[in-house]
mmCIF file of C-alpha atoms in Angstrom:
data_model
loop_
_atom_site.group_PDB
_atom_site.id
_atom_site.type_symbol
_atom_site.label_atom_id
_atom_site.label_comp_id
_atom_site.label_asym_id
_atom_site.label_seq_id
_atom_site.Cartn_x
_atom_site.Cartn_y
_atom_site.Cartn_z
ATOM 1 C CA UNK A 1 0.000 0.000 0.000
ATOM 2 C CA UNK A 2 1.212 3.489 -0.928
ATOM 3 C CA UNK A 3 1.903 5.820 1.999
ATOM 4 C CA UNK A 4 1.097 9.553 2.365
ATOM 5 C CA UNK A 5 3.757 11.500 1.006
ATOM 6 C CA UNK A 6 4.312 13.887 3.390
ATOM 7 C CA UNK A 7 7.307 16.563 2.682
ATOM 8 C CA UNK A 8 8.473 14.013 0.412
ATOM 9 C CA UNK A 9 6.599 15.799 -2.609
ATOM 10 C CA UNK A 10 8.320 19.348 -1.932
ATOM 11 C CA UNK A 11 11.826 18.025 -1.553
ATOM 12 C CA UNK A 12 11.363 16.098 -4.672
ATOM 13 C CA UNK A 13 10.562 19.444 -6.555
ATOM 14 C CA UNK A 14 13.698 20.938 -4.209
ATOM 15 C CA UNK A 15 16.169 18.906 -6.222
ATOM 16 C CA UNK A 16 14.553 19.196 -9.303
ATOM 17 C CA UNK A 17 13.155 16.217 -9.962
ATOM 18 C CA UNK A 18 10.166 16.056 -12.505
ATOM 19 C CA UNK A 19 8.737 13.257 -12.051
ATOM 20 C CA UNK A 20 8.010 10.765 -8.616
ATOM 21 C CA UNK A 21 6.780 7.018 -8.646
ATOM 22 C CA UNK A 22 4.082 5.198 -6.460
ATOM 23 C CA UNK A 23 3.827 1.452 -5.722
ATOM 24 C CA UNK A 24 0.095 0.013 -5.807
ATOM 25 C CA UNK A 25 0.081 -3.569 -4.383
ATOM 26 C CA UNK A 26 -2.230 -6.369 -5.863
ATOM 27 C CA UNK A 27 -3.360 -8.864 -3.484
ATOM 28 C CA UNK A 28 -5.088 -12.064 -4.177
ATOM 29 C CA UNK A 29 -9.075 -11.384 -4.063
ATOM 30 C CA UNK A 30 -8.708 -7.895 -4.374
ATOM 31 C CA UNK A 31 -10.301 -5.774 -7.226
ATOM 32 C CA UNK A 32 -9.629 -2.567 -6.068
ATOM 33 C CA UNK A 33 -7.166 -0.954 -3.725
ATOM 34 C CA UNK A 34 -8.300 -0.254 -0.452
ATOM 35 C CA UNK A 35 -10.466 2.825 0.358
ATOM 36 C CA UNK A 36 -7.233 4.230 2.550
ATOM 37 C CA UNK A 37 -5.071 3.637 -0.528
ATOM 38 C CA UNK A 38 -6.831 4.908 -2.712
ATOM 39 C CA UNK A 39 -7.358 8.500 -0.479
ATOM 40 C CA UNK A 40 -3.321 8.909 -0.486
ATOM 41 C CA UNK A 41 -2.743 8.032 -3.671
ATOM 42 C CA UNK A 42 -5.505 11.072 -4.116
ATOM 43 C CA UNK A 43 -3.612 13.334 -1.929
ATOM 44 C CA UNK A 44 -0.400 12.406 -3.746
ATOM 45 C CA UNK A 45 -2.056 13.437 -7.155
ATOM 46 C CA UNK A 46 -3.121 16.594 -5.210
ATOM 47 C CA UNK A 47 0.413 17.676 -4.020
ATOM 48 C CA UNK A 48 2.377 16.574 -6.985
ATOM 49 C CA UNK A 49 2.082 19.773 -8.984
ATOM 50 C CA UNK A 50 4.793 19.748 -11.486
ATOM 51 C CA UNK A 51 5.681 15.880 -11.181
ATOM 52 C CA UNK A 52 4.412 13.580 -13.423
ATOM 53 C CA UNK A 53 3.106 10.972 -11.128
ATOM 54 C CA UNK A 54 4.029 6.716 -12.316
ATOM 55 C CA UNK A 55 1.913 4.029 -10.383
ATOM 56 C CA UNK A 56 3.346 0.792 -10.309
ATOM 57 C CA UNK A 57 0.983 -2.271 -9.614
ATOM 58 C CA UNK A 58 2.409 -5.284 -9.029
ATOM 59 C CA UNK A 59 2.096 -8.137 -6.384
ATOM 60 C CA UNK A 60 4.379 -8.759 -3.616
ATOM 61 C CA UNK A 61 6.303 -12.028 -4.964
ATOM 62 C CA UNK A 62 6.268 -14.808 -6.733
ATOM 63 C CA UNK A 63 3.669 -16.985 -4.458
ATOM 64 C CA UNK A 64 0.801 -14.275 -5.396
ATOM 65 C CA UNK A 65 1.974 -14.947 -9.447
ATOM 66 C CA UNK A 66 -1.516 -13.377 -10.791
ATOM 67 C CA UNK A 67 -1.684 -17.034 -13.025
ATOM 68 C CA UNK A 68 -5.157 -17.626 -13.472
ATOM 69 C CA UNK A 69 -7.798 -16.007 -15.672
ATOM 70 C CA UNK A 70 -9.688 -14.666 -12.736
ATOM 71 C CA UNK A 71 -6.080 -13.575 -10.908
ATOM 72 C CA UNK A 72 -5.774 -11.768 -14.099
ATOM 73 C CA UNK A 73 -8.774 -9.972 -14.085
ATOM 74 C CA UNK A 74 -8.918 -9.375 -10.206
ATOM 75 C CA UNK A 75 -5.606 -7.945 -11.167
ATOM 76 C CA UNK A 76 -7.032 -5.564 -14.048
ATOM 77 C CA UNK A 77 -9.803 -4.559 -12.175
ATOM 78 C CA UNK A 78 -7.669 -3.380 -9.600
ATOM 79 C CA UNK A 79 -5.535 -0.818 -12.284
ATOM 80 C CA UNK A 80 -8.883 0.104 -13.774
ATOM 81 C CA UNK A 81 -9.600 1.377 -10.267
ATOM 82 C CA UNK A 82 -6.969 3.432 -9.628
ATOM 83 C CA UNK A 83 -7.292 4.931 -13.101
ATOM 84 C CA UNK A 84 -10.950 5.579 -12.717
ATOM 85 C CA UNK A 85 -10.805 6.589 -8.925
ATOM 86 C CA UNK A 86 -7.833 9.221 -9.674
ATOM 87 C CA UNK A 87 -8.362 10.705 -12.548
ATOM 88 C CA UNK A 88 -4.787 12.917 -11.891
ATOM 89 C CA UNK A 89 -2.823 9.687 -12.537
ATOM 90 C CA UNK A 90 -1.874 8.745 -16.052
ATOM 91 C CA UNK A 91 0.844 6.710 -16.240
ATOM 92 C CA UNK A 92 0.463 3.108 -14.718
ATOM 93 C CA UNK A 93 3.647 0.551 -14.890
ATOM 94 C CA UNK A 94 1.901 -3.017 -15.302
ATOM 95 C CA UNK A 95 4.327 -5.389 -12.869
ATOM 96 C CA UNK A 96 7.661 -5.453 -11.755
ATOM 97 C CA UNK A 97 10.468 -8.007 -13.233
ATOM 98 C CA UNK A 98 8.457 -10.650 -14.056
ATOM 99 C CA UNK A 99 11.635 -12.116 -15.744
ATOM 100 C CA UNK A 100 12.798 -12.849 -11.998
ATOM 101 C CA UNK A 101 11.584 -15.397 -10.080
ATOM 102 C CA UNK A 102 11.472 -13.309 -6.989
ATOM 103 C CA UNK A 103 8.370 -11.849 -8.726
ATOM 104 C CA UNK A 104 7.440 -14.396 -11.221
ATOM 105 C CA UNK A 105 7.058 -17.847 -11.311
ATOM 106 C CA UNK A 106 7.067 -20.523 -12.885
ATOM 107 C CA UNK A 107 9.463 -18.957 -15.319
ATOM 108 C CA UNK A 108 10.045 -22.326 -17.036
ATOM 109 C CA UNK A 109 7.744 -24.987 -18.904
ATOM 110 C CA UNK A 110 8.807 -28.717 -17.984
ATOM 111 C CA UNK A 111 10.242 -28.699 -21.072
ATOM 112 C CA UNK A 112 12.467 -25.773 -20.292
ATOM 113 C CA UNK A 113 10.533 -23.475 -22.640
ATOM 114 C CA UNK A 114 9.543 -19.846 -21.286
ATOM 115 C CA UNK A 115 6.168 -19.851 -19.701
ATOM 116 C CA UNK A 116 6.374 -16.270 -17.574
ATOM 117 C CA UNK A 117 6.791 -14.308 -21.359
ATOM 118 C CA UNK A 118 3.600 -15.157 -22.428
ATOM 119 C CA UNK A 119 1.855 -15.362 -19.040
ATOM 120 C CA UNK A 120 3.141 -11.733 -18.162
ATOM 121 C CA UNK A 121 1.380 -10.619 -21.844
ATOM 122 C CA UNK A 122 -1.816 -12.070 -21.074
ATOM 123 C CA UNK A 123 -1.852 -10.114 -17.311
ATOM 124 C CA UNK A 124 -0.355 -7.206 -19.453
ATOM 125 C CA UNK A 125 -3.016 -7.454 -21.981
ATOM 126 C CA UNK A 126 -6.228 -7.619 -19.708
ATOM 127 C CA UNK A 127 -4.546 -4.285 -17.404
ATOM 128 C CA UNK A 128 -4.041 -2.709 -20.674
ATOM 129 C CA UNK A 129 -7.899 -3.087 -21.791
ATOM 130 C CA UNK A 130 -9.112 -2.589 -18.548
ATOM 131 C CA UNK A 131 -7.208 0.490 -18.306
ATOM 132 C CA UNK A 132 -8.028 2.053 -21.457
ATOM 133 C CA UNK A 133 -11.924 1.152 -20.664
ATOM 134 C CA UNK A 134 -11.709 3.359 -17.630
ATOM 135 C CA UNK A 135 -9.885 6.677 -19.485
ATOM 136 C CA UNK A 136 -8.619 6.355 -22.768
ATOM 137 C CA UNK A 137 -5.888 8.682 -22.045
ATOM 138 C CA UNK A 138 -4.025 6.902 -19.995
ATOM 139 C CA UNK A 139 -0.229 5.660 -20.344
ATOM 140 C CA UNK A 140 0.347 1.846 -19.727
ATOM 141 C CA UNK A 141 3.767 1.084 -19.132
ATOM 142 C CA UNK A 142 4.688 -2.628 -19.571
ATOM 143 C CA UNK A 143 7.911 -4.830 -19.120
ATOM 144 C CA UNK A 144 9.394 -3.063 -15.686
ATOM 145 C CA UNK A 145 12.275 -6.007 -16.919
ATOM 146 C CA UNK A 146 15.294 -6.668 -14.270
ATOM 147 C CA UNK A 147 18.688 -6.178 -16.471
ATOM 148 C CA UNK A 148 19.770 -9.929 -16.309
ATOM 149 C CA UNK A 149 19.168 -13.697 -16.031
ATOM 150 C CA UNK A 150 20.405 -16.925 -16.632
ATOM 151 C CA UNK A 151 18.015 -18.092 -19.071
ATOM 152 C CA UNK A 152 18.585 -21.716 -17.267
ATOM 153 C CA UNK A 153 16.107 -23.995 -15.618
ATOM 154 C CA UNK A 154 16.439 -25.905 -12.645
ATOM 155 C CA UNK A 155 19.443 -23.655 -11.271
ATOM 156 C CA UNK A 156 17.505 -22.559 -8.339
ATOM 157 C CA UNK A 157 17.633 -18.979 -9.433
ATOM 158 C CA UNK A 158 14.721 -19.677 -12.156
ATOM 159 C CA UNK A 159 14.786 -16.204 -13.975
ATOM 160 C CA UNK A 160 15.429 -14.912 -17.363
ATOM 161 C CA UNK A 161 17.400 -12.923 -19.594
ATOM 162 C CA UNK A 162 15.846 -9.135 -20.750
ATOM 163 C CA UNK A 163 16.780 -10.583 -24.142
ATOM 164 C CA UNK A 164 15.111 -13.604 -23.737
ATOM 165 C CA UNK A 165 12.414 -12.652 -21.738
ATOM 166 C CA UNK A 166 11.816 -9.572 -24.883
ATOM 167 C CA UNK A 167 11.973 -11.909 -27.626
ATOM 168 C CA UNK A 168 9.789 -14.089 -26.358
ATOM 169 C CA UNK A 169 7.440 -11.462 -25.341
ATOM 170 C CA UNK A 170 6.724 -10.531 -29.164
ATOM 171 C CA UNK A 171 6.491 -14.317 -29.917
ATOM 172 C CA UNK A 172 3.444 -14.210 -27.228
ATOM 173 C CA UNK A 173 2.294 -11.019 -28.840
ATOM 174 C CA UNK A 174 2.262 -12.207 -32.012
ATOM 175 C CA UNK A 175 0.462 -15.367 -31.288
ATOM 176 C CA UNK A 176 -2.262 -13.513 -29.490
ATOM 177 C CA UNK A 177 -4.071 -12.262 -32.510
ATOM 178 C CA UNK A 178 -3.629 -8.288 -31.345
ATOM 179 C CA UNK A 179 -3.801 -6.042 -34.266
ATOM 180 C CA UNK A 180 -2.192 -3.373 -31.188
ATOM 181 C CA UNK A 181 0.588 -4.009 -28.544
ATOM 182 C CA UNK A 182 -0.639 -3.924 -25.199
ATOM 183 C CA UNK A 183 1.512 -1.169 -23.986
ATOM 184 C CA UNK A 184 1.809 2.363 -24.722
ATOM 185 C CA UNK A 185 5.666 2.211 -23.532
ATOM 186 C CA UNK A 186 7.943 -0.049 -22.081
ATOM 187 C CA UNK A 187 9.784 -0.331 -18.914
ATOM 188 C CA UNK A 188 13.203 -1.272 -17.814
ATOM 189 C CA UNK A 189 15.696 -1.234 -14.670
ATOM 190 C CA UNK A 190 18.775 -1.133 -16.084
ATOM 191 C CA UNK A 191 20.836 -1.422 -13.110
ATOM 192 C CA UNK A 192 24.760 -2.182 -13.001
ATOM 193 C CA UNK A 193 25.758 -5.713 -11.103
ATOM 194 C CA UNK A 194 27.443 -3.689 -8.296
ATOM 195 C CA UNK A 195 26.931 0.230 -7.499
ATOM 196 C CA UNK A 196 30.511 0.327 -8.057
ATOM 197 C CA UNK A 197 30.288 0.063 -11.509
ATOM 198 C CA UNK A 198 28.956 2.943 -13.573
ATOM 199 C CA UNK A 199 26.041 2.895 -15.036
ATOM 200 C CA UNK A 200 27.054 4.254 -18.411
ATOM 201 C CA UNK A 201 29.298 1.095 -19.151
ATOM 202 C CA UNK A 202 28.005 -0.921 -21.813
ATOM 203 C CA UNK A 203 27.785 -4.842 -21.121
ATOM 204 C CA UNK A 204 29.733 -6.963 -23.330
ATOM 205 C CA UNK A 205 28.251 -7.329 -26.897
ATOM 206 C CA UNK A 206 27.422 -11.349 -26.525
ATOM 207 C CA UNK A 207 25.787 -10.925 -23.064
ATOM 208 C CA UNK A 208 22.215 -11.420 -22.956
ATOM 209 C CA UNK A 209 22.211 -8.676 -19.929
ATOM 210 C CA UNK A 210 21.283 -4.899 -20.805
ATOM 211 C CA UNK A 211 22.333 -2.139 -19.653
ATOM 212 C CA UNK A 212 21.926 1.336 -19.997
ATOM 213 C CA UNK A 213 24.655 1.838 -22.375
ATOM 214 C CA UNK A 214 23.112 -1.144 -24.450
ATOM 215 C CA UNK A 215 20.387 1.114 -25.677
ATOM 216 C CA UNK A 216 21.069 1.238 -29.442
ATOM 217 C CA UNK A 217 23.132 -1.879 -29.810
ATOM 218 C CA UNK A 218 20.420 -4.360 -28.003
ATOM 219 C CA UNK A 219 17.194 -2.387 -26.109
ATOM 220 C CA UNK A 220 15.918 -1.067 -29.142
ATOM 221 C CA UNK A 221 16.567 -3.394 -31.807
ATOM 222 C CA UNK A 222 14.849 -5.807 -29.356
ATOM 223 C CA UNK A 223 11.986 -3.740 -28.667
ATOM 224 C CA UNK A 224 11.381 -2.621 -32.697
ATOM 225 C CA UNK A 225 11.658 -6.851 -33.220
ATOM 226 C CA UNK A 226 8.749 -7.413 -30.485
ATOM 227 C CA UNK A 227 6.566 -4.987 -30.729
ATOM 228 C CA UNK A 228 6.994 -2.164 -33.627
ATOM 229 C CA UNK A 229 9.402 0.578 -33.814
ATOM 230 C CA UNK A 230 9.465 3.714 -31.860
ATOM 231 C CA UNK A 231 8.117 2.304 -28.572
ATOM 232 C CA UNK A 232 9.014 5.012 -25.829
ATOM 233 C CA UNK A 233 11.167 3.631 -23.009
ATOM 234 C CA UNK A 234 10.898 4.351 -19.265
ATOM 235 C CA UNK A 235 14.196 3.681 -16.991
ATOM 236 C CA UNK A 236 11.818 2.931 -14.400
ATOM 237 C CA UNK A 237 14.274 1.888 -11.522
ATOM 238 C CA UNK A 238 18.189 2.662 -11.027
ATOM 239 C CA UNK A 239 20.079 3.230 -7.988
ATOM 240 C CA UNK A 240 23.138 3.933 -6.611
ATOM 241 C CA UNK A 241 24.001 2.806 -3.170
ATOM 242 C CA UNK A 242 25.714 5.424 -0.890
ATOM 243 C CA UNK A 243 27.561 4.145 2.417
ATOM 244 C CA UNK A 244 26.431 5.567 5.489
ATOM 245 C CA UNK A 245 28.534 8.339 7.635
ATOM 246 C CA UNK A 246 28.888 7.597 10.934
ATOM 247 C CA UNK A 247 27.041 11.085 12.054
ATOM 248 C CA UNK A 248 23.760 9.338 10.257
ATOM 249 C CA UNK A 249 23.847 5.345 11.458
ATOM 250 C CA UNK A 250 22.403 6.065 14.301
ATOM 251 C CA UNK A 251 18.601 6.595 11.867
ATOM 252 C CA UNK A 252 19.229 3.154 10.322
ATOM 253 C CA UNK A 253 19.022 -0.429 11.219
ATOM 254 C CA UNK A 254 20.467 -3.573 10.243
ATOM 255 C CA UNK A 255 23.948 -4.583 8.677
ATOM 256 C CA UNK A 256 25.153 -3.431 5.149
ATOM 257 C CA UNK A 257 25.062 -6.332 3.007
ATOM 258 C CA UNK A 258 26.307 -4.742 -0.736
ATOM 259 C CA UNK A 259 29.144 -2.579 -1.602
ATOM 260 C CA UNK A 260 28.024 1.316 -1.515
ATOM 261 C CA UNK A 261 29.776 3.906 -3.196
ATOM 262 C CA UNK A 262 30.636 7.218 -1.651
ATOM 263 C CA UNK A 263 28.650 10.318 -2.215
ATOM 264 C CA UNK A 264 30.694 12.047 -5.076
ATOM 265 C CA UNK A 265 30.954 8.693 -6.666
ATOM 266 C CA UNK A 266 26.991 8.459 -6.219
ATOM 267 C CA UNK A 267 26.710 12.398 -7.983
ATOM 268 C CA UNK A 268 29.447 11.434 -10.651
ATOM 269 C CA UNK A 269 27.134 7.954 -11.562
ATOM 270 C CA UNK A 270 23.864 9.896 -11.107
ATOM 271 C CA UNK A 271 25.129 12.863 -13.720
ATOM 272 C CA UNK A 272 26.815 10.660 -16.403
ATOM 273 C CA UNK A 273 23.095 8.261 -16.036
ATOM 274 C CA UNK A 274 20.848 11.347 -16.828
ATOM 275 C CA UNK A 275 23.152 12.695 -19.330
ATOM 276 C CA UNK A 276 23.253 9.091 -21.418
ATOM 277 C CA UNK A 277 19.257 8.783 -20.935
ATOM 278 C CA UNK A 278 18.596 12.412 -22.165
ATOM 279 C CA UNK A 279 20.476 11.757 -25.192
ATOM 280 C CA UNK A 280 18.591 8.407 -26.351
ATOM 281 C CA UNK A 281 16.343 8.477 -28.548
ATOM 282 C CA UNK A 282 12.604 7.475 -28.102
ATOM 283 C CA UNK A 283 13.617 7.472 -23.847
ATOM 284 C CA UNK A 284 11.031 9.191 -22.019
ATOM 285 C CA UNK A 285 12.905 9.322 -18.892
ATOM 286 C CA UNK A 286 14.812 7.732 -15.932
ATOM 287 C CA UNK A 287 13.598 7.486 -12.878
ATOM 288 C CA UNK A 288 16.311 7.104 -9.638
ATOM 289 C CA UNK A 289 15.555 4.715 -7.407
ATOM 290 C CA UNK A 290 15.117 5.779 -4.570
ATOM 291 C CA UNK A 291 14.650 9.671 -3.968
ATOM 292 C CA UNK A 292 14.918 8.965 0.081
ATOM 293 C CA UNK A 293 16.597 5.767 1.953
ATOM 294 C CA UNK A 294 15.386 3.424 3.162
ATOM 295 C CA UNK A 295 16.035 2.718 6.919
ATOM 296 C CA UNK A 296 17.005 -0.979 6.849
ATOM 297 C CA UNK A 297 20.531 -0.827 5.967
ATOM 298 C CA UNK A 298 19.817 -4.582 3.925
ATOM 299 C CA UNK A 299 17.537 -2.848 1.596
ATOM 300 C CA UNK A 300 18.757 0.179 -0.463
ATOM 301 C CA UNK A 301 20.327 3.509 0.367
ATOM 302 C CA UNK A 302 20.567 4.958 -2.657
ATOM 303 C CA UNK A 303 18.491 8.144 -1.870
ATOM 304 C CA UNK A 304 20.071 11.863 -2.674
ATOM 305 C CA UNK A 305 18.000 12.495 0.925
ATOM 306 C CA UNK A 306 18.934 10.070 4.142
ATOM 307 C CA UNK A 307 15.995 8.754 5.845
ATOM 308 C CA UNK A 308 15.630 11.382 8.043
ATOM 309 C CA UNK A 309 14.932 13.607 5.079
ATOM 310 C CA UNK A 310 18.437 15.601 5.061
ATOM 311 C CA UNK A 311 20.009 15.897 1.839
ATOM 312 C CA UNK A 312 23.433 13.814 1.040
ATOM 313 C CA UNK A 313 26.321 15.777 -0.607
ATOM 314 C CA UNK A 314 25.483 14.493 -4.246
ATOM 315 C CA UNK A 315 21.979 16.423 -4.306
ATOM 316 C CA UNK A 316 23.565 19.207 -5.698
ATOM 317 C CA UNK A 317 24.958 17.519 -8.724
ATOM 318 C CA UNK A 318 22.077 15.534 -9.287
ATOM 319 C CA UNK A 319 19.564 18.645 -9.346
ATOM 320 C CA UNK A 320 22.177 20.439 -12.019
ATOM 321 C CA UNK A 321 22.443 17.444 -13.973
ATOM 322 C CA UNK A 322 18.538 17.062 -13.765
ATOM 323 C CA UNK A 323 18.618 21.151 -14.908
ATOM 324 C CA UNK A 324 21.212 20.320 -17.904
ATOM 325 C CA UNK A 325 19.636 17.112 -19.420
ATOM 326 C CA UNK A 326 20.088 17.049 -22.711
ATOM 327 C CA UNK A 327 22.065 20.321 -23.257
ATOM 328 C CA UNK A 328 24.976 18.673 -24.615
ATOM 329 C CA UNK A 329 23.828 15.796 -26.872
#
């Protein structure tokens, strides 16, 4: 369930961001969110003047994998809702890397053939209709891919490749008897293995793993292949971790379990990210993930705010990069 915003909103606008996303979750049985939900996702609407506003549905993990025709449509009725109960929000990003087992399963047939591809376009194609019924106008965002997989069953890591996982996306798409995709734009997390690596390195040529360098050489040509050409793109997720000084630890819990960067290094990845997305063609934007930390040092600090809402020493660079997007392409 979404949260109220709070100050959130204003600092968001304070470092120049344009544009702020919201996560929706589906559970089993449910056709609509919750009358609480859907009142802050209201007053986010209300206070977001000057931020384009993303909703992301999904369901929590892979034991709640909407599977079933009347999953699907519990799960359709419950975008439809928020698109017809807020009129404000436009843009709605249909699950979240369903290439992953974390999120999706099965991923794999017993014959080792792709089953989540098509089963995430026939949940995709019932939000999309469902959406569109409700307001015509509104953006569906589908894919929301993770940047990697092994492509591999039985591993114990069941998930696949953004290359796979595409291609076999049009493959379902093409078999469905659509005259139309069902999306209006497509949506990727292109993140690095490791915040230590920037985020502007492309992956080698043979990997099946996309990046955000990988745009021209793999994303699109991939995309164009599946679904059409010209599809607008959404870097819907990417983060860089920051460790924690000493002087904040104390607002945190837990143990640090990844390798965070330092601030400048988090400023110097954030820049050269918005620079390389600005300057893609058919990219509609990125979107850092997150704006604040969270507090459980196991989960991801890779806010340009702490969690007690100060701001780090890369907010600066990110809200001039933010200002400069584009200038130089």
């Amino acid at each position: 369930m979404v949260r109220s915003p709070g100050p959130a909103l204003g600092q968001l606008r304070d470092a120049g961001f344009r544009a702020v996303a919201v996560t929706s979750f589906w559970e089993p049985g449910q056709t609509a969110p919750p009358p609480e939900e859907i009142a802050v996702l209201r007053d986010v609407a209300a206070r977001a003047e000057g931020l384009r506003v993303f909703v992301v549905v999904y369901h929590r993990g892979s034991e709640t994998t909407p599977l079933t025709a009347e999953a699907r449509a519990q799960f359709a009725a419950h975008v439809a809702a928020i698109v017809r109960e807020v009129p404000a929000l436009r843009d709605v990003v249909v699950g979240n890397e369903p290439n992953l087992n974390r999120f999706w399963l099965p991923q794999f047939g017993p014959n080792g053939e792709d089953v989540a591809a098509p089963a995430y376009l026939a949940l995709l194609g019932e939000a999309y209709d469902a959406a569109k019924k409700a307001a015509s106008d509104v953006t569906v965002w589908g894919g929301a891919l993770a940047p990697r997989g092994i492509d591999r069953p039985g591993t114990g890591r069941d998930t696949h490749s953004p290359t796979t996982f595409l291609r076999d996306l049009g493959a379902a798409f093409r078999a469905s008897g659509r005259e139309k995709p069902p999306l209006d734009g497509f949506a990727f997390h292109p993140y690095p293995a490791s915040s230590q690596i920037p985020p502007d390195r492309p992956t080698d040529p043979a990997a099946t793993s996309i990046l955000l360098a990988d745009y021209e050489e793999k994303l699109r040509p991939l995309l164009d292949e599946a679904f059409g050409p010209g599809l607008p793109v959404l870097y819907a997720e990417l983060g860089v971790e920051t460790a924690i000084p000493a002087g904040k630890a104390a607002a945190y819990e837990g143990k640090e379990v990844a390798r965070p960067v330092d601030e400048a290094t988090q400023a110097d990845f954030y820049r050269r990210a918005i620079q390389l997305a600005a300057c893609q063609k058919d990219v509609a934007g990125l979107l850092l993930f997150h704006s604040h930390d969270e507090p459980v040092l196991a989960g991801f600090q890779s806010g340009v705010y702490y969690v007690d809402g100060t701001p780090k020493a890369s907010l600066e660079s990110v809200r001039q990069a933010i200002s400069g997007a584009g200038a130089s392409c």
